[in-house]
PDB file of C-alpha atoms and ligand atoms in Angstrom:
ATOM      1  CA  MET A   1      -8.946 -16.593 -15.721  1.00 64.00           C
ATOM      2  CA  GLU A   2      -6.593 -14.742 -18.010  1.00 82.00           C
ATOM      3  CA  ASN A   3      -3.981 -12.836 -16.093  1.00 92.00           C
ATOM      4  CA  ILE A   4      -2.478 -15.366 -13.745  1.00 97.00           C
ATOM      5  CA  LYS A   5       0.683 -15.089 -11.666  1.00 98.00           C
ATOM      6  CA  ILE A   6       3.360 -17.695 -12.268  1.00 98.00           C
ATOM      7  CA  ALA A   7       6.017 -18.141  -9.578  1.00 98.00           C
ATOM      8  CA  VAL A   8       9.241 -19.874 -10.610  1.00 98.00           C
ATOM      9  CA  ASP A   9      11.572 -20.668  -7.725  1.00 97.00           C
ATOM     10  CA  GLY A  10      14.608 -22.862  -7.344  1.00 96.00           C
ATOM     11  CA  PRO A  11      18.317 -22.921  -6.567  1.00 94.00           C
ATOM     12  CA  ALA A  12      21.083 -21.232  -8.566  1.00 90.00           C
ATOM     13  CA  GLY A  13      21.545 -22.569 -12.076  1.00 88.00           C
ATOM     14  CA  SER A  14      18.318 -24.570 -12.197  1.00 91.00           C
ATOM     15  CA  GLY A  15      17.323 -22.769 -15.389  1.00 89.00           C
ATOM     16  CA  LYS A  16      14.766 -20.402 -13.857  1.00 92.00           C
ATOM     17  CA  THR A  17      15.682 -17.282 -15.778  1.00 92.00           C
ATOM     18  CA  THR A  18      15.915 -18.764 -19.266  1.00 91.00           C
ATOM     19  CA  THR A  19      12.787 -20.855 -18.774  1.00 95.00           C
ATOM     20  CA  ALA A  20      10.743 -18.076 -17.188  1.00 96.00           C
ATOM     21  CA  LYS A  21      11.634 -15.725 -20.064  1.00 94.00           C
ATOM     22  CA  ILE A  22      10.402 -18.201 -22.695  1.00 96.00           C
ATOM     23  CA  VAL A  23       7.199 -18.858 -20.736  1.00 97.00           C
ATOM     24  CA  ALA A  24       6.504 -15.117 -20.422  1.00 96.00           C
ATOM     25  CA  GLU A  25       7.147 -14.503 -24.108  1.00 95.00           C
ATOM     26  CA  ASN A  26       4.917 -17.379 -25.147  1.00 96.00           C
ATOM     27  CA  LEU A  27       2.014 -16.235 -22.959  1.00 96.00           C
ATOM     28  CA  GLY A  28       2.523 -12.536 -23.686  1.00 95.00           C
ATOM     29  CA  TYR A  29       3.234 -11.983 -19.990  1.00 96.00           C
ATOM     30  CA  VAL A  30       5.735  -9.728 -18.225  1.00 94.00           C
ATOM     31  CA  TYR A  31       8.884 -11.444 -16.963  1.00 95.00           C
ATOM     32  CA  ILE A  32      10.430 -10.278 -13.693  1.00 96.00           C
ATOM     33  CA  ASP A  33      13.854 -11.436 -12.532  1.00 96.00           C
ATOM     34  CA  THR A  34      13.862 -10.734  -8.788  1.00 97.00           C
ATOM     35  CA  GLY A  35      17.451 -11.988  -8.409  1.00 97.00           C
ATOM     36  CA  ALA A  36      18.534  -8.971 -10.490  1.00 97.00           C
ATOM     37  CA  MET A  37      17.033  -6.681  -7.841  1.00 98.00           C
ATOM     38  CA  TYR A  38      19.010  -8.337  -5.014  1.00 98.00           C
ATOM     39  CA  ARG A  39      22.096  -8.178  -7.213  1.00 98.00           C
ATOM     40  CA  ALA A  40      21.626  -4.427  -7.823  1.00 98.00           C
ATOM     41  CA  VAL A  41      21.380  -3.756  -4.074  1.00 98.00           C
ATOM     42  CA  THR A  42      24.541  -5.840  -3.551  1.00 98.00           C
ATOM     43  CA  LEU A  43      26.391  -3.898  -6.249  1.00 98.00           C
ATOM     44  CA  LYS A  44      25.454  -0.601  -4.598  1.00 98.00           C
ATOM     45  CA  ALA A  45      26.587  -1.823  -1.163  1.00 98.00           C
ATOM     46  CA  MET A  46      29.908  -2.953  -2.643  1.00 98.00           C
ATOM     47  CA  ARG A  47      30.494   0.283  -4.540  1.00 98.00           C
ATOM     48  CA  ASP A  48      29.651   2.443  -1.514  1.00 97.00           C
ATOM     49  CA  ALA A  49      31.582   0.149   0.867  1.00 98.00           C
ATOM     50  CA  VAL A  50      28.458  -0.305   2.991  1.00 98.00           C
ATOM     51  CA  LYS A  51      28.596  -3.036   5.650  1.00 98.00           C
ATOM     52  CA  PHE A  52      26.207  -5.931   5.114  1.00 97.00           C
ATOM     53  CA  ASP A  53      24.259  -5.381   8.330  1.00 96.00           C
ATOM     54  CA  ASP A  54      20.685  -4.295   8.864  1.00 96.00           C
ATOM     55  CA  ALA A  55      21.379  -0.732  10.085  1.00 97.00           C
ATOM     56  CA  SER A  56      23.933   0.095   7.368  1.00 98.00           C
ATOM     57  CA  LEU A  57      21.863  -1.408   4.572  1.00 98.00           C
ATOM     58  CA  ALA A  58      18.647   0.249   5.842  1.00 97.00           C
ATOM     59  CA  GLU A  59      20.342   3.626   5.516  1.00 97.00           C
ATOM     60  CA  MET A  60      21.665   2.804   2.065  1.00 98.00           C
ATOM     61  CA  MET A  61      18.237   1.589   0.912  1.00 97.00           C
ATOM     62  CA  GLN A  62      16.845   5.083   1.462  1.00 96.00           C
ATOM     63  CA  SER A  63      18.915   6.338  -1.455  1.00 96.00           C
ATOM     64  CA  THR A  64      18.577   3.209  -3.596  1.00 97.00           C
ATOM     65  CA  GLU A  65      16.162   3.243  -6.510  1.00 96.00           C
ATOM     66  CA  ILE A  66      15.827   0.091  -8.563  1.00 97.00           C
ATOM     67  CA  GLU A  67      13.862  -0.089 -11.742  1.00 96.00           C
ATOM     68  CA  LEU A  68      13.309  -2.964 -14.151  1.00 94.00           C
ATOM     69  CA  ARG A  69      12.896  -1.877 -17.768  1.00 93.00           C
ATOM     70  CA  THR A  70      11.966  -3.969 -20.743  1.00 85.00           C
ATOM     71  CA  SER A  71      14.015  -3.308 -23.853  1.00 83.00           C
ATOM     72  CA  ASP A  72      14.754  -5.184 -27.078  1.00 79.00           C
ATOM     73  CA  ARG A  73      17.761  -6.615 -25.205  1.00 78.00           C
ATOM     74  CA  GLY A  74      15.428  -8.088 -22.564  1.00 81.00           C
ATOM     75  CA  GLN A  75      14.934  -6.936 -19.000  1.00 89.00           C
ATOM     76  CA  ARG A  76      17.370  -4.197 -17.998  1.00 95.00           C
ATOM     77  CA  THR A  77      18.186  -3.413 -14.387  1.00 97.00           C
ATOM     78  CA  ILE A  78      18.501   0.273 -13.560  1.00 97.00           C
ATOM     79  CA  LEU A  79      20.149   1.385 -10.326  1.00 98.00           C
ATOM     80  CA  ASN A  80      19.660   5.081  -9.503  1.00 97.00           C
ATOM     81  CA  GLY A  81      19.333   5.838 -13.221  1.00 97.00           C
ATOM     82  CA  GLU A  82      22.317   3.741 -14.350  1.00 98.00           C
ATOM     83  CA  ASP A  83      21.941   0.568 -16.411  1.00 97.00           C
ATOM     84  CA  VAL A  84      23.812  -2.051 -14.349  1.00 98.00           C
ATOM     85  CA  SER A  85      22.498  -5.141 -16.172  1.00 96.00           C
ATOM     86  CA  GLU A  86      26.011  -6.377 -16.981  1.00 94.00           C
ATOM     87  CA  ASP A  87      27.730  -5.326 -13.742  1.00 96.00           C
ATOM     88  CA  ILE A  88      25.281  -7.228 -11.539  1.00 97.00           C
ATOM     89  CA  ARG A  89      26.426 -10.501 -13.165  1.00 92.00           C
ATOM     90  CA  LEU A  90      30.075 -10.031 -12.162  1.00 93.00           C
ATOM     91  CA  PRO A  91      31.490 -12.845  -9.995  1.00 90.00           C
ATOM     92  CA  GLU A  92      32.174 -10.446  -7.059  1.00 94.00           C
ATOM     93  CA  VAL A  93      28.480  -9.542  -6.970  1.00 97.00           C
ATOM     94  CA  THR A  94      27.468 -13.212  -7.160  1.00 93.00           C
ATOM     95  CA  LYS A  95      29.805 -13.895  -4.235  1.00 93.00           C
ATOM     96  CA  ASN A  96      28.220 -11.232  -2.026  1.00 96.00           C
ATOM     97  CA  VAL A  97      24.557 -11.434  -3.030  1.00 96.00           C
ATOM     98  CA  SER A  98      23.557 -14.146  -0.535  1.00 94.00           C
ATOM     99  CA  PRO A  99      24.592 -12.280   2.644  1.00 95.00           C
ATOM    100  CA  VAL A 100      22.989  -9.054   1.355  1.00 97.00           C
ATOM    101  CA  SER A 101      19.736 -10.745   0.380  1.00 97.00           C
ATOM    102  CA  ALA A 102      19.485 -12.355   3.829  1.00 96.00           C
ATOM    103  CA  VAL A 103      19.083  -8.929   5.484  1.00 97.00           C
ATOM    104  CA  GLY A 104      15.539  -8.029   6.585  1.00 96.00           C
ATOM    105  CA  CYS A 105      15.342  -4.399   5.414  1.00 96.00           C
ATOM    106  CA  VAL A 106      16.566  -5.369   1.933  1.00 97.00           C
ATOM    107  CA  ARG A 107      13.956  -8.108   1.595  1.00 97.00           C
ATOM    108  CA  GLU A 108      11.175  -5.882   2.940  1.00 96.00           C
ATOM    109  CA  LYS A 109      11.760  -3.188   0.340  1.00 96.00           C
ATOM    110  CA  LEU A 110      12.284  -5.550  -2.592  1.00 98.00           C
ATOM    111  CA  VAL A 111       9.364  -7.849  -1.739  1.00 98.00           C
ATOM    112  CA  ALA A 112       7.064  -4.788  -1.570  1.00 97.00           C
ATOM    113  CA  MET A 113       8.307  -3.704  -5.015  1.00 97.00           C
ATOM    114  CA  GLN A 114       7.835  -7.199  -6.428  1.00 98.00           C
ATOM    115  CA  ARG A 115       4.257  -7.411  -5.106  1.00 98.00           C
ATOM    116  CA  GLU A 116       3.491  -4.081  -6.711  1.00 97.00           C
ATOM    117  CA  LEU A 117       5.076  -5.107 -10.035  1.00 95.00           C
ATOM    118  CA  GLY A 118       3.060  -8.326 -10.170  1.00 95.00           C
ATOM    119  CA  ARG A 119      -0.173  -7.032  -8.670  1.00 94.00           C
ATOM    120  CA  ALA A 120      -2.122  -7.007 -11.938  1.00 93.00           C
ATOM    121  CA  GLY A 121      -1.053 -10.554 -12.878  1.00 91.00           C
ATOM    122  CA  ALA A 122      -0.014 -11.688 -16.369  1.00 94.00           C
ATOM    123  CA  VAL A 123       3.421 -12.100 -14.865  1.00 97.00           C
ATOM    124  CA  VAL A 124       6.149 -14.723 -14.608  1.00 97.00           C
ATOM    125  CA  MET A 125       8.387 -13.955 -11.654  1.00 97.00           C
ATOM    126  CA  ASP A 126      11.493 -15.927 -10.800  1.00 97.00           C
ATOM    127  CA  GLY A 127      13.412 -16.027  -7.543  1.00 97.00           C
ATOM    128  CA  ARG A 128      13.707 -17.996  -4.319  1.00 96.00           C
ATOM    129  CA  ASP A 129      10.619 -17.001  -2.326  1.00 97.00           C
ATOM    130  CA  ILE A 130       8.046 -16.032  -4.950  1.00 98.00           C
ATOM    131  CA  GLY A 131       5.685 -18.941  -4.264  1.00 98.00           C
ATOM    132  CA  THR A 132       6.197 -18.868  -0.494  1.00 97.00           C
ATOM    133  CA  GLU A 133       6.413 -15.169   0.353  1.00 97.00           C
ATOM    134  CA  VAL A 134       5.911 -12.730  -2.515  1.00 98.00           C
ATOM    135  CA  PHE A 135       2.835 -14.383  -4.053  1.00 98.00           C
ATOM    136  CA  PRO A 136       1.675 -17.245  -1.817  1.00 97.00           C
ATOM    137  CA  ASN A 137      -1.604 -17.104  -3.784  1.00 97.00           C
ATOM    138  CA  ALA A 138       0.027 -17.411  -7.221  1.00 98.00           C
ATOM    139  CA  GLU A 139      -2.169 -19.553  -9.473  1.00 97.00           C
ATOM    140  CA  LEU A 140       0.836 -21.559 -10.690  1.00 98.00           C
ATOM    141  CA  LYS A 141       3.969 -22.305  -8.697  1.00 98.00           C
ATOM    142  CA  ILE A 142       6.950 -24.058 -10.196  1.00 98.00           C
ATOM    143  CA  PHE A 143       9.988 -25.284  -8.282  1.00 97.00           C
ATOM    144  CA  LEU A 144      12.891 -26.105 -10.555  1.00 96.00           C
ATOM    145  CA  VAL A 145      15.639 -28.404  -9.313  1.00 96.00           C
ATOM    146  CA  ALA A 146      18.664 -30.005 -10.988  1.00 95.00           C
ATOM    147  CA  SER A 147      21.756 -31.898  -9.890  1.00 95.00           C
ATOM    148  CA  VAL A 148      24.626 -29.684  -8.768  1.00 95.00           C
ATOM    149  CA  GLU A 149      26.730 -31.124 -11.624  1.00 94.00           C
ATOM    150  CA  ALA A 150      24.204 -30.093 -14.277  1.00 93.00           C
ATOM    151  CA  ARG A 151      23.791 -26.643 -12.726  1.00 94.00           C
ATOM    152  CA  ALA A 152      27.550 -26.051 -12.472  1.00 95.00           C
ATOM    153  CA  GLU A 153      28.071 -27.052 -16.098  1.00 93.00           C
ATOM    154  CA  ARG A 154      25.339 -24.671 -17.282  1.00 90.00           C
ATOM    155  CA  ARG A 155      26.670 -21.770 -15.202  1.00 89.00           C
ATOM    156  CA  THR A 156      30.265 -22.333 -16.345  1.00 93.00           C
ATOM    157  CA  LEU A 157      29.161 -22.267 -19.980  1.00 91.00           C
ATOM    158  CA  GLU A 158      26.995 -19.181 -19.437  1.00 86.00           C
ATOM    159  CA  LEU A 159      29.904 -17.299 -17.798  1.00 87.00           C
ATOM    160  CA  SER A 160      32.323 -18.425 -20.478  1.00 91.00           C
ATOM    161  CA  ARG A 161      30.018 -16.928 -23.114  1.00 89.00           C
ATOM    162  CA  SER A 162      30.421 -13.576 -21.324  1.00 85.00           C
ATOM    163  CA  GLY A 163      34.201 -13.992 -21.327  1.00 89.00           C
ATOM    164  CA  ILE A 164      34.468 -15.058 -17.659  1.00 88.00           C
ATOM    165  CA  GLU A 165      36.407 -18.298 -17.194  1.00 91.00           C
ATOM    166  CA  PHE A 166      36.000 -20.568 -14.169  1.00 90.00           C
ATOM    167  CA  SER A 167      36.450 -24.321 -13.821  1.00 93.00           C
ATOM    168  CA  VAL A 168      33.318 -26.427 -13.329  1.00 93.00           C
ATOM    169  CA  GLU A 169      34.695 -27.421  -9.900  1.00 94.00           C
ATOM    170  CA  GLU A 170      34.980 -23.784  -8.778  1.00 93.00           C
ATOM    171  CA  ILE A 171      31.457 -23.019  -9.936  1.00 93.00           C
ATOM    172  CA  LYS A 172      30.180 -26.153  -8.226  1.00 95.00           C
ATOM    173  CA  LYS A 173      31.596 -24.913  -4.922  1.00 94.00           C
ATOM    174  CA  GLN A 174      30.132 -21.410  -5.434  1.00 92.00           C
ATOM    175  CA  ILE A 175      26.702 -22.841  -6.235  1.00 93.00           C
ATOM    176  CA  THR A 176      26.747 -25.216  -3.257  1.00 94.00           C
ATOM    177  CA  ASP A 177      27.782 -22.412  -0.884  1.00 93.00           C
ATOM    178  CA  ARG A 178      25.139 -20.040  -2.247  1.00 91.00           C
ATOM    179  CA  ASP A 179      22.380 -22.668  -2.051  1.00 92.00           C
ATOM    180  CA  HIS A 180      23.339 -23.433   1.527  1.00 93.00           C
ATOM    181  CA  TYR A 181      23.247 -19.749   2.467  1.00 92.00           C
ATOM    182  CA  ASP A 182      19.968 -19.098   0.617  1.00 92.00           C
ATOM    183  CA  SER A 183      18.184 -22.107   2.102  1.00 93.00           C
ATOM    184  CA  THR A 184      19.334 -21.719   5.697  1.00 94.00           C
ATOM    185  CA  ARG A 185      18.813 -17.966   6.146  1.00 94.00           C
ATOM    186  CA  LYS A 186      16.232 -16.900   8.739  1.00 93.00           C
ATOM    187  CA  ILE A 187      13.965 -14.781   6.518  1.00 93.00           C
ATOM    188  CA  SER A 188      12.160 -16.371   3.547  1.00 93.00           C
ATOM    189  CA  PRO A 189      14.691 -19.118   2.871  1.00 93.00           C
ATOM    190  CA  LEU A 190      14.692 -20.918  -0.457  1.00 94.00           C
ATOM    191  CA  ARG A 191      12.149 -23.726  -0.149  1.00 93.00           C
ATOM    192  CA  LYS A 192       9.497 -25.362  -2.215  1.00 96.00           C
ATOM    193  CA  ALA A 193       5.949 -24.170  -1.532  1.00 97.00           C
ATOM    194  CA  SER A 194       3.731 -27.110  -0.545  1.00 96.00           C
ATOM    195  CA  ASP A 195       1.545 -26.546  -3.620  1.00 97.00           C
ATOM    196  CA  ALA A 196       4.408 -26.032  -6.109  1.00 98.00           C
ATOM    197  CA  VAL A 197       5.027 -28.368  -9.047  1.00 97.00           C
ATOM    198  CA  GLU A 198       8.596 -29.669  -8.846  1.00 97.00           C
ATOM    199  CA  ILE A 199      10.459 -30.189 -12.110  1.00 96.00           C
ATOM    200  CA  ASP A 200      13.884 -31.831 -12.186  1.00 95.00           C
ATOM    201  CA  THR A 201      15.640 -30.195 -15.128  1.00 93.00           C
ATOM    202  CA  SER A 202      18.939 -32.149 -14.916  1.00 93.00           C
ATOM    203  CA  ASP A 203      18.289 -33.997 -18.175  1.00 92.00           C
ATOM    204  CA  MET A 204      15.911 -31.566 -19.835  1.00 92.00           C
ATOM    205  CA  THR A 205      16.415 -28.920 -22.448  1.00 91.00           C
ATOM    206  CA  ILE A 206      15.232 -25.393 -21.726  1.00 90.00           C
ATOM    207  CA  GLU A 207      12.471 -25.881 -24.328  1.00 93.00           C
ATOM    208  CA  GLU A 208      11.218 -29.037 -22.605  1.00 94.00           C
ATOM    209  CA  GLN A 209      11.050 -27.249 -19.248  1.00 94.00           C
ATOM    210  CA  ALA A 210       9.288 -24.284 -20.787  1.00 96.00           C
ATOM    211  CA  ILE A 211       6.669 -26.460 -22.521  1.00 97.00           C
ATOM    212  CA  ILE A 212       5.710 -28.173 -19.242  1.00 97.00           C
ATOM    213  CA  ILE A 213       5.150 -24.795 -17.590  1.00 97.00           C
ATOM    214  CA  ILE A 214       3.337 -23.275 -20.586  1.00 98.00           C
ATOM    215  CA  ASP A 215       0.981 -26.283 -20.755  1.00 97.00           C
ATOM    216  CA  ALA A 216       0.249 -26.069 -17.030  1.00 97.00           C
ATOM    217  CA  ALA A 217      -0.364 -22.321 -17.318  1.00 97.00           C
ATOM    218  CA  ARG A 218      -2.684 -22.688 -20.316  1.00 97.00           C
ATOM    219  CA  LYS A 219      -4.781 -25.277 -18.438  1.00 96.00           C
ATOM    220  CA  ILE A 220      -5.265 -22.828 -15.564  1.00 96.00           C
ATOM    221  CA  ILE A 221      -5.935 -19.894 -17.891  1.00 95.00           C
ATOM    222  CA  LYS A 222      -8.584 -21.917 -19.776  1.00 91.00           C
ATOM    223  CA  ALA A 223     -10.304 -23.153 -16.604  1.00 85.00           C
TER     224      ALA A 223
HETATM  225  O1   DC B 301      18.562 -15.743  -9.293  1.00 94.74           O
HETATM  226  P1   DC B 301      19.961 -15.174  -8.987  1.00 94.74           P
HETATM  227  O2   DC B 301      21.022 -16.213  -8.943  1.00 94.74           O
HETATM  228  O3   DC B 301      20.310 -14.014  -9.849  1.00 94.74           O
HETATM  229  O4   DC B 301      19.794 -14.601  -7.502  1.00 94.74           O
HETATM  230  C1   DC B 301      20.842 -13.975  -6.829  1.00 94.74           C
HETATM  231  C2   DC B 301      20.666 -14.108  -5.312  1.00 94.74           C
HETATM  232  O5   DC B 301      19.594 -13.284  -4.884  1.00 94.74           O
HETATM  233  C3   DC B 301      20.364 -15.498  -4.770  1.00 94.74           C
HETATM  234  O6   DC B 301      21.557 -16.177  -4.442  1.00 94.74           O
HETATM  235  C4   DC B 301      19.534 -15.235  -3.561  1.00 94.74           C
HETATM  236  C5   DC B 301      18.908 -13.888  -3.811  1.00 94.74           C
HETATM  237  N1   DC B 301      17.483 -13.954  -4.132  1.00 94.74           N
HETATM  238  C6   DC B 301      16.604 -14.010  -3.091  1.00 94.74           C
HETATM  239  O7   DC B 301      17.020 -14.075  -1.934  1.00 94.74           O
HETATM  240  N2   DC B 301      15.269 -13.961  -3.330  1.00 94.74           N
HETATM  241  C7   DC B 301      14.801 -13.905  -4.584  1.00 94.74           C
HETATM  242  N3   DC B 301      13.479 -13.849  -4.778  1.00 94.74           N
HETATM  243  C8   DC B 301      15.692 -13.870  -5.674  1.00 94.74           C
HETATM  244  C9   DC B 301      17.052 -13.918  -5.420  1.00 94.74           C
END
């Protein structure tokens, strides 16, 4: 078994993106950040002043094209031809992404795209519902968790590196609110798949997390 699908789910700031990227690079797999797709839809809704309800977003989705491109700067997110990779990380987008990603028509379109992107395998996909909804048959499912303190510290540092300053307390509140929204929504809430391997990353380095996943993947690939 060579081209397996690896699902990496977990709450905000659990280290999914950084870890999943390293795992993909190491295995020579494609990395897909599904959160970036929900962020791009949110950015479009904000720019076009579209209401976050099913009917309004369904109409907007008809003229919304999202593409993920790989470049030497990593995965780039393209919205209707425009590279929005930086804009989708802005705090206003982060604030609005949970209500937008809870809407059925948005999830339907993006989940279909994600299934298509990962159909051939050899893929590491990170998100909230990859192991439960997008690829319930993924050969390897990882669920990353970490204390809210550890996650808030990581996020604050990450934002600070991009020149955006928030206190750890503010970020902690944002993360807690977003987790609550993402795990209590009606459609595909954030939850651990029953057959996922849970890794608590609170006291781990990114490399340590990545090695655990790479080892698990190699065992499956060899089998
Ligand atoms: O991974 P992230 O923080 O960039 O994700 C942004 C938001 O997108 C997250 O708060 C919930 C939503 N999301 C989702 O609902 N399903 C996914 N597979 C990925 C992200």
